[in-house]
Every structure is written in C-alpha cells, then in structure tokens.
PDB file of C-alpha atoms and ligand atoms in Angstrom:
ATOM      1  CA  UNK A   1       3.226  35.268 -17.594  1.00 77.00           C
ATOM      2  CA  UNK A   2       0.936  32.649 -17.099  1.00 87.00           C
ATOM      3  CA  UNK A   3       0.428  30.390 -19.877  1.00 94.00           C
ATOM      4  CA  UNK A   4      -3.543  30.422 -19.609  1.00 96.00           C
ATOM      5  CA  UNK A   5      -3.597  32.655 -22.369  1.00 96.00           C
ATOM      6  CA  UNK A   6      -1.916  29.682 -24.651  1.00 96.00           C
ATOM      7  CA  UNK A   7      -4.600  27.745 -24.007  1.00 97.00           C
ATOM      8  CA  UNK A   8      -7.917  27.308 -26.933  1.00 96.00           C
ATOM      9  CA  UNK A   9     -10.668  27.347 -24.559  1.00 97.00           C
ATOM     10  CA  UNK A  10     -12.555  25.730 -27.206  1.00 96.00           C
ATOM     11  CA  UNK A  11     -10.799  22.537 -26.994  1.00 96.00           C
ATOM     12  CA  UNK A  12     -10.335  21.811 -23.368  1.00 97.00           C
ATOM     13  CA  UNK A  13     -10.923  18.440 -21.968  1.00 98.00           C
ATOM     14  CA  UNK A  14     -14.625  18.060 -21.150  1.00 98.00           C
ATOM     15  CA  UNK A  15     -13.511  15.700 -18.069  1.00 98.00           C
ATOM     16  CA  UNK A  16     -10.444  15.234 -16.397  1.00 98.00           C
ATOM     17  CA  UNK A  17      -9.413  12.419 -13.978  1.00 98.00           C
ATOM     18  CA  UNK A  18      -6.377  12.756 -11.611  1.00 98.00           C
ATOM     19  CA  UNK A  19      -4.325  10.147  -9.411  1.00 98.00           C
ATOM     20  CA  UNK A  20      -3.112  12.676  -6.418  1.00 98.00           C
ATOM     21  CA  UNK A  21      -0.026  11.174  -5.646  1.00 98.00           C
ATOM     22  CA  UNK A  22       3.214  12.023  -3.756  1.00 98.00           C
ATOM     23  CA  UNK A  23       1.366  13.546  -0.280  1.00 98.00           C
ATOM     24  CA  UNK A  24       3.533  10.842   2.002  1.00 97.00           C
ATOM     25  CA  UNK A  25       6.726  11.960  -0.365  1.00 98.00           C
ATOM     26  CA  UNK A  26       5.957  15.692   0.116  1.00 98.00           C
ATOM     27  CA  UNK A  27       5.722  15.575   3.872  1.00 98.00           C
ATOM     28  CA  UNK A  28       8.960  13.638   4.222  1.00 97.00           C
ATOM     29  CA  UNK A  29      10.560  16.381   2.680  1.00 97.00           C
ATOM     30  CA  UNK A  30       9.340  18.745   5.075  1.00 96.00           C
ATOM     31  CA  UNK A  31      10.311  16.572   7.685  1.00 97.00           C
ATOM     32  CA  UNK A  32       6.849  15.818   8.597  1.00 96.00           C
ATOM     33  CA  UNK A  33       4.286  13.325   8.973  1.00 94.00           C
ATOM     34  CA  UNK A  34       2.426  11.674   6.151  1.00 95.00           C
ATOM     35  CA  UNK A  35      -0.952  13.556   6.854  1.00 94.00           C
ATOM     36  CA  UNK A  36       0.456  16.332   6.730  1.00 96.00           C
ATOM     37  CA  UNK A  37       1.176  16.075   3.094  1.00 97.00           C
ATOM     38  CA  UNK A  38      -2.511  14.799   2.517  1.00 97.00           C
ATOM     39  CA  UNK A  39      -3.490  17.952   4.362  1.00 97.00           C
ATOM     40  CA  UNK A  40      -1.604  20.421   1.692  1.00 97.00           C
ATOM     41  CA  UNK A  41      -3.173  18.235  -0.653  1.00 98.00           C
ATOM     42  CA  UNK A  42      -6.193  19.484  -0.280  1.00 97.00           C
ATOM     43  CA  UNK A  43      -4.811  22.672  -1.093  1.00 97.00           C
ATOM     44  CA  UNK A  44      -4.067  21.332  -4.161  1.00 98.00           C
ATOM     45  CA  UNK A  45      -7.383  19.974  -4.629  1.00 97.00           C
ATOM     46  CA  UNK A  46      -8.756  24.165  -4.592  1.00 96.00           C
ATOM     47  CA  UNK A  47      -6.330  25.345  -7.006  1.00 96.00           C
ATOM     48  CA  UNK A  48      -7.183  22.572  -9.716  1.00 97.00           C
ATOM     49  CA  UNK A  49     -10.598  23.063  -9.095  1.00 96.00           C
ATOM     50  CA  UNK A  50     -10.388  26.762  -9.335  1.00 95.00           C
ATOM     51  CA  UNK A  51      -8.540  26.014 -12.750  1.00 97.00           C
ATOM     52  CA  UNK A  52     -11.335  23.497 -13.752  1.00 97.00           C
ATOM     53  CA  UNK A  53     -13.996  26.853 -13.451  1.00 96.00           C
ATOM     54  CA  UNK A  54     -11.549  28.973 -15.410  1.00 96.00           C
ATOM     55  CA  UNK A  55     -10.892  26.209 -18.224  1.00 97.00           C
ATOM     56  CA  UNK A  56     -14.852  25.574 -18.370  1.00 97.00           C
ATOM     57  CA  UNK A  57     -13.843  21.808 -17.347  1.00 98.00           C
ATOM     58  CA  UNK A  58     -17.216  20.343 -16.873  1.00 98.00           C
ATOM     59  CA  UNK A  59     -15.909  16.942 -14.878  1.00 98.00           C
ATOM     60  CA  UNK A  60     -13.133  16.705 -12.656  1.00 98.00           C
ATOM     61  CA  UNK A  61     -12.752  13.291 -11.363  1.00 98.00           C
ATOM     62  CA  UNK A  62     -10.191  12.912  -8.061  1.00 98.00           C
ATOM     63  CA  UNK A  63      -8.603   9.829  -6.747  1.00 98.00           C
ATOM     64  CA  UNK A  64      -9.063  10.257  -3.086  1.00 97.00           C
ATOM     65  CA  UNK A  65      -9.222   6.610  -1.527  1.00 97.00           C
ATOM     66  CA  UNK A  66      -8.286   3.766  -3.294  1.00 96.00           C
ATOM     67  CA  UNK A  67      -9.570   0.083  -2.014  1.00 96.00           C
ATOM     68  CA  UNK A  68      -6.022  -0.867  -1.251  1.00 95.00           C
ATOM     69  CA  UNK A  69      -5.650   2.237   0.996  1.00 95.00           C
ATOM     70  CA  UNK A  70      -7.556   0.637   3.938  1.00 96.00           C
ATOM     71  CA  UNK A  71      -4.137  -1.408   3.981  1.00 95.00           C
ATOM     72  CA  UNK A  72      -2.032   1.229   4.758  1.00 95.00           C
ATOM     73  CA  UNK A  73      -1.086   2.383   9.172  1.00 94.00           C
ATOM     74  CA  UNK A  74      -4.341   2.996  10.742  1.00 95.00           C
ATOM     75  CA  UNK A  75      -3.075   5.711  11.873  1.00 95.00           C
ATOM     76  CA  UNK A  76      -2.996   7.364   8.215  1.00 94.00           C
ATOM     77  CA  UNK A  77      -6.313   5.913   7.314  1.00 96.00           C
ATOM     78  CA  UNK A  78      -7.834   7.381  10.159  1.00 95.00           C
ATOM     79  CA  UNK A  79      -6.092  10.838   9.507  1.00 96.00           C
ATOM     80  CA  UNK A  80      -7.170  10.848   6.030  1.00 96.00           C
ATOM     81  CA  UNK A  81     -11.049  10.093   6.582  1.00 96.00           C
ATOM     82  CA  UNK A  82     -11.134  12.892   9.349  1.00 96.00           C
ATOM     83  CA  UNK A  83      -9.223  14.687   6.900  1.00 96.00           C
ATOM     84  CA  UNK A  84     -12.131  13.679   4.281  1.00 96.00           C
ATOM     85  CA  UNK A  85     -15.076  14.135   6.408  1.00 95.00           C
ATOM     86  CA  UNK A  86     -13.905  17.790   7.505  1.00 96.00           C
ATOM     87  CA  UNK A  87     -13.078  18.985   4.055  1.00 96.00           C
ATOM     88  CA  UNK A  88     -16.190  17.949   2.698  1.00 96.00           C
ATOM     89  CA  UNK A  89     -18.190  20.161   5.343  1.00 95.00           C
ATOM     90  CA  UNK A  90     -16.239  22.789   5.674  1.00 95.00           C
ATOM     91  CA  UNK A  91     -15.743  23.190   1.608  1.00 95.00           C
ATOM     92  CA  UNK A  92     -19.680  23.503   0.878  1.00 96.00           C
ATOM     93  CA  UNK A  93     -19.733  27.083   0.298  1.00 96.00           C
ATOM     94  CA  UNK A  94     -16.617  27.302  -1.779  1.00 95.00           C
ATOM     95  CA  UNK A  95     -18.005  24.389  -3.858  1.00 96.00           C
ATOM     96  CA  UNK A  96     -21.521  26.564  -3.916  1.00 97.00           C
ATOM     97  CA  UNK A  97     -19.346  29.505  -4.399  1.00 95.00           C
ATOM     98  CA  UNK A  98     -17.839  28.254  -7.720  1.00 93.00           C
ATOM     99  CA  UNK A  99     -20.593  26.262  -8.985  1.00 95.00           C
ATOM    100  CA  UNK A 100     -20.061  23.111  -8.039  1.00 97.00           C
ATOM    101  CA  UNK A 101     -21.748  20.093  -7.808  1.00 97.00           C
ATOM    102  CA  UNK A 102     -20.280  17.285  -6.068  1.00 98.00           C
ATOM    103  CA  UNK A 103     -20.282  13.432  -6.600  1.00 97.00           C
ATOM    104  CA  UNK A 104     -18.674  10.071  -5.457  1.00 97.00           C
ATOM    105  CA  UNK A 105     -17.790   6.996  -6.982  1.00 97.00           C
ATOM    106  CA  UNK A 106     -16.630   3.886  -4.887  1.00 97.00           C
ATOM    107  CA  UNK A 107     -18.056   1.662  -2.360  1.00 97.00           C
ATOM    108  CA  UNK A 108     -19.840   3.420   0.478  1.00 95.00           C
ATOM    109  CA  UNK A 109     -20.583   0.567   2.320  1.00 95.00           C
ATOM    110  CA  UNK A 110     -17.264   0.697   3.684  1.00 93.00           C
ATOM    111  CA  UNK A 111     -16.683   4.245   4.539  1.00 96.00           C
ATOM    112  CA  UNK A 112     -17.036   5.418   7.836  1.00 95.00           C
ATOM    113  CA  UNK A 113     -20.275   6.664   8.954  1.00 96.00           C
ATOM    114  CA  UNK A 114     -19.627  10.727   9.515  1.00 95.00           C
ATOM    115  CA  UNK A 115     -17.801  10.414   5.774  1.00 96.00           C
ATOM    116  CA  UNK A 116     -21.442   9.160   4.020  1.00 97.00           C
ATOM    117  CA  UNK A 117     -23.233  11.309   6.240  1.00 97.00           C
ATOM    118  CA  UNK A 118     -21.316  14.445   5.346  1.00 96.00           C
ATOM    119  CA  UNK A 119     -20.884  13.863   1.603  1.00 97.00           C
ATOM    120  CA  UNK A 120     -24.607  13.037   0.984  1.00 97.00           C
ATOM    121  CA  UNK A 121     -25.586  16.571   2.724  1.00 97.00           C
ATOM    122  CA  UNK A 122     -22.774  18.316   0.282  1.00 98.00           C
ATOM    123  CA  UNK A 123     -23.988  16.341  -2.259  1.00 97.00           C
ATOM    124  CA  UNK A 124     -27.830  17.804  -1.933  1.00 98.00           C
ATOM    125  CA  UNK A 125     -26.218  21.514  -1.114  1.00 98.00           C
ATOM    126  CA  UNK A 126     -24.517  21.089  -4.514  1.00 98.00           C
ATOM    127  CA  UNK A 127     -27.141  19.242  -6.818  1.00 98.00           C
ATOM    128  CA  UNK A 128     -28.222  22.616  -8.419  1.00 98.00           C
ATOM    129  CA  UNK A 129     -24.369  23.688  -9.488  1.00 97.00           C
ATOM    130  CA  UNK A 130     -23.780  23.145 -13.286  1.00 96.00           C
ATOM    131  CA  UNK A 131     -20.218  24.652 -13.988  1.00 96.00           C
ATOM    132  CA  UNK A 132     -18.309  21.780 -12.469  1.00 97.00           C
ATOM    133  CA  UNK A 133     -19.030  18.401 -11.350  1.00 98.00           C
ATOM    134  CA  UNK A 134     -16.717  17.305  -8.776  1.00 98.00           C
ATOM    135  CA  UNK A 135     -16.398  13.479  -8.717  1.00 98.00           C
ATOM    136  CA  UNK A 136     -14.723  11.821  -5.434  1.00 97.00           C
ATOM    137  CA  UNK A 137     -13.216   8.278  -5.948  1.00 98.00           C
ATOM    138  CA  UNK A 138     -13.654   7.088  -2.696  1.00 97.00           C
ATOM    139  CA  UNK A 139     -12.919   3.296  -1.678  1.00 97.00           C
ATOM    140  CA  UNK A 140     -12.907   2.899  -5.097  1.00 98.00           C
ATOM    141  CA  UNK A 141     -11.019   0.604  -7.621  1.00 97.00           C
ATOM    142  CA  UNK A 142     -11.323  -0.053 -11.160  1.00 98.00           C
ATOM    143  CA  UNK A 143     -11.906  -3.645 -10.879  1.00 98.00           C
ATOM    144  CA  UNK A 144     -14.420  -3.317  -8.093  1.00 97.00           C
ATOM    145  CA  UNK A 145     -15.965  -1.133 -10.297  1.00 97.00           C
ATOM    146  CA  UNK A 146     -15.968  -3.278 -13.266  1.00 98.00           C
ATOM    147  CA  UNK A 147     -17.102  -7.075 -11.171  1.00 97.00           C
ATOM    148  CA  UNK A 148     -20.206  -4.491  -9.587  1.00 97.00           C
ATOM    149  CA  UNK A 149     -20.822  -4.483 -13.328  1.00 97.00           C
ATOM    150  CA  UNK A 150     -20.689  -7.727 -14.096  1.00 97.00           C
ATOM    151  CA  UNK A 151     -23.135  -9.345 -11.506  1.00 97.00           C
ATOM    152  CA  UNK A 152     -25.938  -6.049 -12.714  1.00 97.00           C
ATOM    153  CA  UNK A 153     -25.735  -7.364 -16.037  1.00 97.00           C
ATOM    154  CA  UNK A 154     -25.755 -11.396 -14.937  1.00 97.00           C
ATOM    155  CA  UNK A 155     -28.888 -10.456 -12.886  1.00 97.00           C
ATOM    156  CA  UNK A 156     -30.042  -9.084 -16.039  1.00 96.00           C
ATOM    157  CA  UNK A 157     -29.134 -11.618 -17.910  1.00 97.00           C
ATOM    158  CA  UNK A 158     -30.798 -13.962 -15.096  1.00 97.00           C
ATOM    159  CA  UNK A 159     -34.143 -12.353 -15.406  1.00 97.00           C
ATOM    160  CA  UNK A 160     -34.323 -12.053 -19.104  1.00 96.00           C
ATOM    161  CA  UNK A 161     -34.213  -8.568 -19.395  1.00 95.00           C
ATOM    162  CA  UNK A 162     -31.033  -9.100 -21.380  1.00 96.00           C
ATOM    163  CA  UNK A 163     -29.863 -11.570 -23.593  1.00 96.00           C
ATOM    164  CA  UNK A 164     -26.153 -12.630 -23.414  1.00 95.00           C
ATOM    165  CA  UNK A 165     -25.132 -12.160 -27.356  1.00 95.00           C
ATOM    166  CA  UNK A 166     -27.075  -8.896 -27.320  1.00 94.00           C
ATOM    167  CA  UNK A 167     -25.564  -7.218 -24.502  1.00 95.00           C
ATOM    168  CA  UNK A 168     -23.828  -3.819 -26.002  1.00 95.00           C
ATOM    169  CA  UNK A 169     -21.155  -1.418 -24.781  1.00 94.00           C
ATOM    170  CA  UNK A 170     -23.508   1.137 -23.547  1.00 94.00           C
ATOM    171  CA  UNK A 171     -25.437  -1.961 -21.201  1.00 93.00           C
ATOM    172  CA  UNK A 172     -22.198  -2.122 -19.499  1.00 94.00           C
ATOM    173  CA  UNK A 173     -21.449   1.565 -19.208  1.00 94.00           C
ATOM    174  CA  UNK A 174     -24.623   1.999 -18.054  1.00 95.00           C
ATOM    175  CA  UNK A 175     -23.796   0.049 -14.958  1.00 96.00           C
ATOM    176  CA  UNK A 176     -20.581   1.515 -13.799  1.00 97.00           C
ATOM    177  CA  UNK A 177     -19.866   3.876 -11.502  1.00 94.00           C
ATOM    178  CA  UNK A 178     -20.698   7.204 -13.993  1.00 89.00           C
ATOM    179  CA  UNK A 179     -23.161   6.074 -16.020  1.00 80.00           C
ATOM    180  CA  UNK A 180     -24.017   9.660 -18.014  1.00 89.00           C
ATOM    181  CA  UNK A 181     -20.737  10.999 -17.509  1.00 96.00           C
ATOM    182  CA  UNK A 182     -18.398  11.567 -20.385  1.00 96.00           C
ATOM    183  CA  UNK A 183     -14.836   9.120 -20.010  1.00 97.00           C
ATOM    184  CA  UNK A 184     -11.816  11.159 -18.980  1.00 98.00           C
ATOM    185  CA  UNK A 185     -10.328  12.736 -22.456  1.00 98.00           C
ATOM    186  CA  UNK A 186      -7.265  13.434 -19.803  1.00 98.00           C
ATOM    187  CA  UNK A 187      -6.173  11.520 -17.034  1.00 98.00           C
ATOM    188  CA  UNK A 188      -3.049  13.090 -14.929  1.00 98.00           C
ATOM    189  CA  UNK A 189      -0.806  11.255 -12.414  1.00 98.00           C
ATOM    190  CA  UNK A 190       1.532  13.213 -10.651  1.00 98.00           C
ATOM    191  CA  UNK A 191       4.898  12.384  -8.694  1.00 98.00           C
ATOM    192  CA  UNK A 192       7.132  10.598 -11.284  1.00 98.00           C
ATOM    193  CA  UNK A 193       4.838   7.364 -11.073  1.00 97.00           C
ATOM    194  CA  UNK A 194       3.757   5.551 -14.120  1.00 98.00           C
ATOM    195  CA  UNK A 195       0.447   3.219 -13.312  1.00 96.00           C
ATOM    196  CA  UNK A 196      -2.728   3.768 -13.589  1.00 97.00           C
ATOM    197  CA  UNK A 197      -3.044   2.105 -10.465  1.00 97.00           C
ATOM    198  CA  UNK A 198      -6.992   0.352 -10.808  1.00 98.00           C
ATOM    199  CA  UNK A 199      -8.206   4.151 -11.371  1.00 98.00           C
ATOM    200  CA  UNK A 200     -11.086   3.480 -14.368  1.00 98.00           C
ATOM    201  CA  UNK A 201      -9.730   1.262 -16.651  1.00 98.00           C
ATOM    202  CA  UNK A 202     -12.972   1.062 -17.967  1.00 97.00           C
ATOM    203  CA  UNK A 203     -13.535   4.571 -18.954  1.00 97.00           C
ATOM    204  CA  UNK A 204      -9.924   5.761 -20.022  1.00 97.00           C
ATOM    205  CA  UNK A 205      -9.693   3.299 -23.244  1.00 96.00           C
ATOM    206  CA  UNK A 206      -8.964   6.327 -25.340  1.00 95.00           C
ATOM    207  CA  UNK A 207      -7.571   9.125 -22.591  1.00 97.00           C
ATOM    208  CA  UNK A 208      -4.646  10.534 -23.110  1.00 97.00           C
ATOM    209  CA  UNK A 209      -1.799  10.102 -20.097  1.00 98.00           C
ATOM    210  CA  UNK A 210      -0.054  13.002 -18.619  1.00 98.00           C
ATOM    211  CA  UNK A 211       2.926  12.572 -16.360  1.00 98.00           C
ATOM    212  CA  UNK A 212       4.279  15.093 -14.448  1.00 98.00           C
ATOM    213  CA  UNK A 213       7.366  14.649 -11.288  1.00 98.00           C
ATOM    214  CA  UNK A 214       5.332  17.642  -9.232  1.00 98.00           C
ATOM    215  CA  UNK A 215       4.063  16.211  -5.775  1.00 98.00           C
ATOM    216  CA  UNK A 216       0.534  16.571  -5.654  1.00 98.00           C
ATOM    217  CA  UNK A 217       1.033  19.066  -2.730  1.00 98.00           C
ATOM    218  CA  UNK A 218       2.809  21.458  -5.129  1.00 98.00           C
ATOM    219  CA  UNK A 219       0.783  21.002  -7.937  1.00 98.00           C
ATOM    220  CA  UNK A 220      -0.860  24.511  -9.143  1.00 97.00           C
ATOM    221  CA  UNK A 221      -3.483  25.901 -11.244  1.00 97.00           C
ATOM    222  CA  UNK A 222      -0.455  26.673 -13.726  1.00 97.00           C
ATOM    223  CA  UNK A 223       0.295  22.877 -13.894  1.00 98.00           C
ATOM    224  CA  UNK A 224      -3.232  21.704 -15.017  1.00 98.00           C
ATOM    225  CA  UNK A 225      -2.794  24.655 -17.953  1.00 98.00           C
ATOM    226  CA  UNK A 226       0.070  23.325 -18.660  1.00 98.00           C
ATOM    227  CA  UNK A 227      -1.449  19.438 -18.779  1.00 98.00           C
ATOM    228  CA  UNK A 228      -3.799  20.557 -20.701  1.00 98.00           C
ATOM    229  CA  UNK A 229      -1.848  22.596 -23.096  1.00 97.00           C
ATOM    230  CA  UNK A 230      -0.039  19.712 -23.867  1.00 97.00           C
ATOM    231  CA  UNK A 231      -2.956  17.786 -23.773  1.00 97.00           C
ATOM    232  CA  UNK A 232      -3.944  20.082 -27.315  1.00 96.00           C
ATOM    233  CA  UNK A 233      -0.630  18.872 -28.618  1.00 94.00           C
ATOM    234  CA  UNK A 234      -2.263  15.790 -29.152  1.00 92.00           C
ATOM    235  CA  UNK A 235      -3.276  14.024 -32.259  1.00 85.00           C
ATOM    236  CA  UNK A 236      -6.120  11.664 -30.724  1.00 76.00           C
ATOM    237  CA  UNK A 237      -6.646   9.531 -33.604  1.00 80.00           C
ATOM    238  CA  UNK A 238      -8.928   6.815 -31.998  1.00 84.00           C
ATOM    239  CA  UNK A 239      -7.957   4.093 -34.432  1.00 86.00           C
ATOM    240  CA  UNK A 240      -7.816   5.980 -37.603  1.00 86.00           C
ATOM    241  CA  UNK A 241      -4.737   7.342 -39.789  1.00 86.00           C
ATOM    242  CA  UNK A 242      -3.426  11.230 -39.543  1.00 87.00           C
ATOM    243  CA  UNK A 243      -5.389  11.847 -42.695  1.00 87.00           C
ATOM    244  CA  UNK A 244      -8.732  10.883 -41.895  1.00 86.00           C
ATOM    245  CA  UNK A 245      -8.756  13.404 -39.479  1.00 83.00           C
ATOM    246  CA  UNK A 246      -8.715  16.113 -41.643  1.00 77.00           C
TER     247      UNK A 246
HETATM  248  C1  LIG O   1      -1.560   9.640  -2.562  1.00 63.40           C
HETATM  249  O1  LIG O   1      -0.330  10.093  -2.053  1.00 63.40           O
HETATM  250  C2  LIG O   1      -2.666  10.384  -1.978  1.00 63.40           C
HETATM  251  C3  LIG O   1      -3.728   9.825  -1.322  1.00 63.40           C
HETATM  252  C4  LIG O   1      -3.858   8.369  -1.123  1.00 63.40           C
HETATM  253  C5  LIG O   1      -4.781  10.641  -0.712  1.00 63.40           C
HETATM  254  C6  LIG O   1      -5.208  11.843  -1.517  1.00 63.40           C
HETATM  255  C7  LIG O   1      -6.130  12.649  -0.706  1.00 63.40           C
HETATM  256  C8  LIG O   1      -6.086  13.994  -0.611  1.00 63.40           C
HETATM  257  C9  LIG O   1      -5.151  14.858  -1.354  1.00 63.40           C
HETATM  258  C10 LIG O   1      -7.103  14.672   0.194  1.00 63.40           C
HETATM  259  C11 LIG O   1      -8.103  15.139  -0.789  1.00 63.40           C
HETATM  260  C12 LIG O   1      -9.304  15.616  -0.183  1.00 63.40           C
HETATM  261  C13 LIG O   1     -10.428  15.785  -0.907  1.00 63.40           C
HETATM  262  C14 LIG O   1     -11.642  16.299  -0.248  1.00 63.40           C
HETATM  263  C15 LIG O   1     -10.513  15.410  -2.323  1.00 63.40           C
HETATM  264  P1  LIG O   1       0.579   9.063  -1.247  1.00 63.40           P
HETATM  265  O2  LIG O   1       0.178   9.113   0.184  1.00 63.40           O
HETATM  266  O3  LIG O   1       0.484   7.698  -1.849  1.00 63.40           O
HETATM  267  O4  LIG O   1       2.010   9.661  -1.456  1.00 63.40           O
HETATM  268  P2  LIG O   1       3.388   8.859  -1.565  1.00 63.40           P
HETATM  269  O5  LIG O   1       3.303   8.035  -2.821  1.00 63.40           O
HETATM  270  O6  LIG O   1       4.398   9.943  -1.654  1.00 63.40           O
HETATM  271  O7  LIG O   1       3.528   8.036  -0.339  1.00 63.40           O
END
C-alpha cells in the first residue's frame, strides 16, 4: 500500500531542494558507464516531479550541475550537458502537461550555448504553469551565489542607494539567485552522503535534512512520500522551546 495516504496534505513542504547523487555509483553497479546512471536519473527526476503535482509541492529545486562539476572527465561533462540540453526539449510537453513552470539558478555564462538556448525557450513554453515550479541548479554553487550577492549590494552601497548599517536580511535575499521564492523547508540528499555540498547555504538556515542510502537512479515517487512523511515528524522549532509552539 502506498504510504501517500499517511501523508497530511495540509502540511507538505511548500519547496523542496534535492542533491541527486549516486548516478556514477548506480551505473557501476550495472556494469556501465557513468552517463548512463545520469541518464536513469532523469527518470528519477519524472517520478519526483510527478510526486511534487500529487503532494501540491509548489517548488522543487534540483541540483543538476554543480561549479565543481566542470572538473570532472570531459567526457562526462560533455555527456551530461547533451544529456541536459535534450531533456530540456524533449520534456516541454510533460512539464506543460503537469503544470509546470520551469526555472534555473546558476551561472549561465558558462553553459554551453544549445543548453541556454534550449532552457530559455522551455522556460517561455512554461511561464504560464502555476502547480509546480521547477528550479534547475545549473553551474551553480552556494558561494558563487552568495559573492554575486555581495558585489549587488557593494554597488549599492557604492551608489548610495544603500547604506552599510542599514542593509537588512531581505536586501540580501533579494539579490540571490530566488529572490521571491520561499527557502527549502526540506532539502534531501540521497546515496549515503552527508554534505550539503555548496547547494544554498543561504536559503536552508532553517531546512530540515533528509538522508536517505537510495541512488538517485532508484529513487521513486514512494521515497519523496516517505521524506516527507518524516519530514511531518518534525518539531521545527526555529529557535524557540517545545512549548511555545503550542
Ligand atoms: C550526481 O551523481 C549527479 C549529477 C552530478 C548530475 C545529476 C543530473 C541528472 C540526474 C540529470 C538531470 C536532468 C535534469 C533535466 C534535471 P554522481 O555522478 O556524483 O554520482 P556518484 O557520487 O555515485 O559518482
């Protein structure tokens, strides 16, 4: 029986970040090449975001290319941007399908040409979707994320639109990467790895960590239920003592 009925679909996570990990893993144990595991990760990438409509998950936020990635065999960074670019146009109608609208985060000034070129026409087939907003990390790192930050609010500061003892919380939110978007109230790794690996430091201050051993290739729609099933086990307390919540 699937445990989706356990769930209080009144309390899901409004967003939910992932770090995708153990594709490489995955394939070895098929005998097979890295990209091959990226390539059932995709897969994997459907099923959550099936889940996500299901749930009513309003943001879904995927680490898909991290800035240290570039350093891994060109051969696999090659794969996985082909990889990239094709599942981006070939996964418009599904995404239009299930009403969703996609986004990126990360630095595009990096990423290959036909990459851009194929996410900004998704991105304008999906800007009317409202059930889920899909959020790529691509080339993206926390601390990239966070310095991009910094110099917006030097110039600021530089051009006296903002004064340095006044700057607030929200004039630095409002220059990252998702500036509108609610932070992560659940942020899942998968594989048996525990870092966060410079995936928005910034915006998971108060998530709450899920670890699971599943390879991201095997990971189902019943896993995110059951993330976020134990995600409502949770006492998020944000400072305070058990009784003030009450
Ligand atoms: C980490 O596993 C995975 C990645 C760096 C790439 C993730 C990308 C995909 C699943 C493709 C997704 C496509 C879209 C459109 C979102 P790893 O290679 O580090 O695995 P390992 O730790 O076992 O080596």
């Amino acid at each position: 029986m699937s445990i989706f009925k356990s769930i209080d679909l009144t309390k899901c996570p409004e967003h939910i970040a992932i770090i995708m990990d153990g594709n490489g893993r995955w394939a070895k144990q098929q005998g097979e090449m890295r990209l091959f595991g990226h390539t059932y990760g995709v897969e994997a990438v459907r099923e959550v975001l099936k889940a996500c409509v299901e749930l009513g998950v309003k943001y879904l936020t995927l680490y898909a290319f991290s800035t240290e990635n570039w350093n891994r065999p060109k051969e696999e960074v090659d794969g996985l941007m082909n990889l990239l670019v094709d599942t981006i146009a070939n996964e418009v109608d599904e995404l239009n399908e299930n009403g969703v609208r996609l986004h990126s985060i990360g630095d595009e000034n990096q990423l290959p040409e036909a990459c851009n070129h194929e996410l900004n026409i998704a991105k304008k087939a999906t800007e009317h979707n409202t059930k889920v907003n899909l959020i790529l990390a691509l080339n993206y790192s926390a601390r990239w994320e966070i310095l991009n930050a910094v110099k917006e609010i030097a110039q600021k500061v530089k051009s006296g639109e903002l004064k340095p003892n006044e700057i607030q919380e929200n004039d630095f939110c409002s220059a990252l990467s998702m500036p509108g978007f609610p932070d992560p109230e659940l942020m899942i790794r998968t594989s048996g790895e525990y870092r966060l690996s410079n995936f928005l430091l910034w915006q998971i201050a108060y998530s709450e960590l899920y670890f699971t051993d599943k390879l991201w290739p095997d990971f189902k729609k019943e896993d995110l239920f059951e993330a976020v099933l134990d995600f409502q086990s949770r006492e998020r307390r944000f400072g305070l003592v058990s009784e003030q919540l009450k």
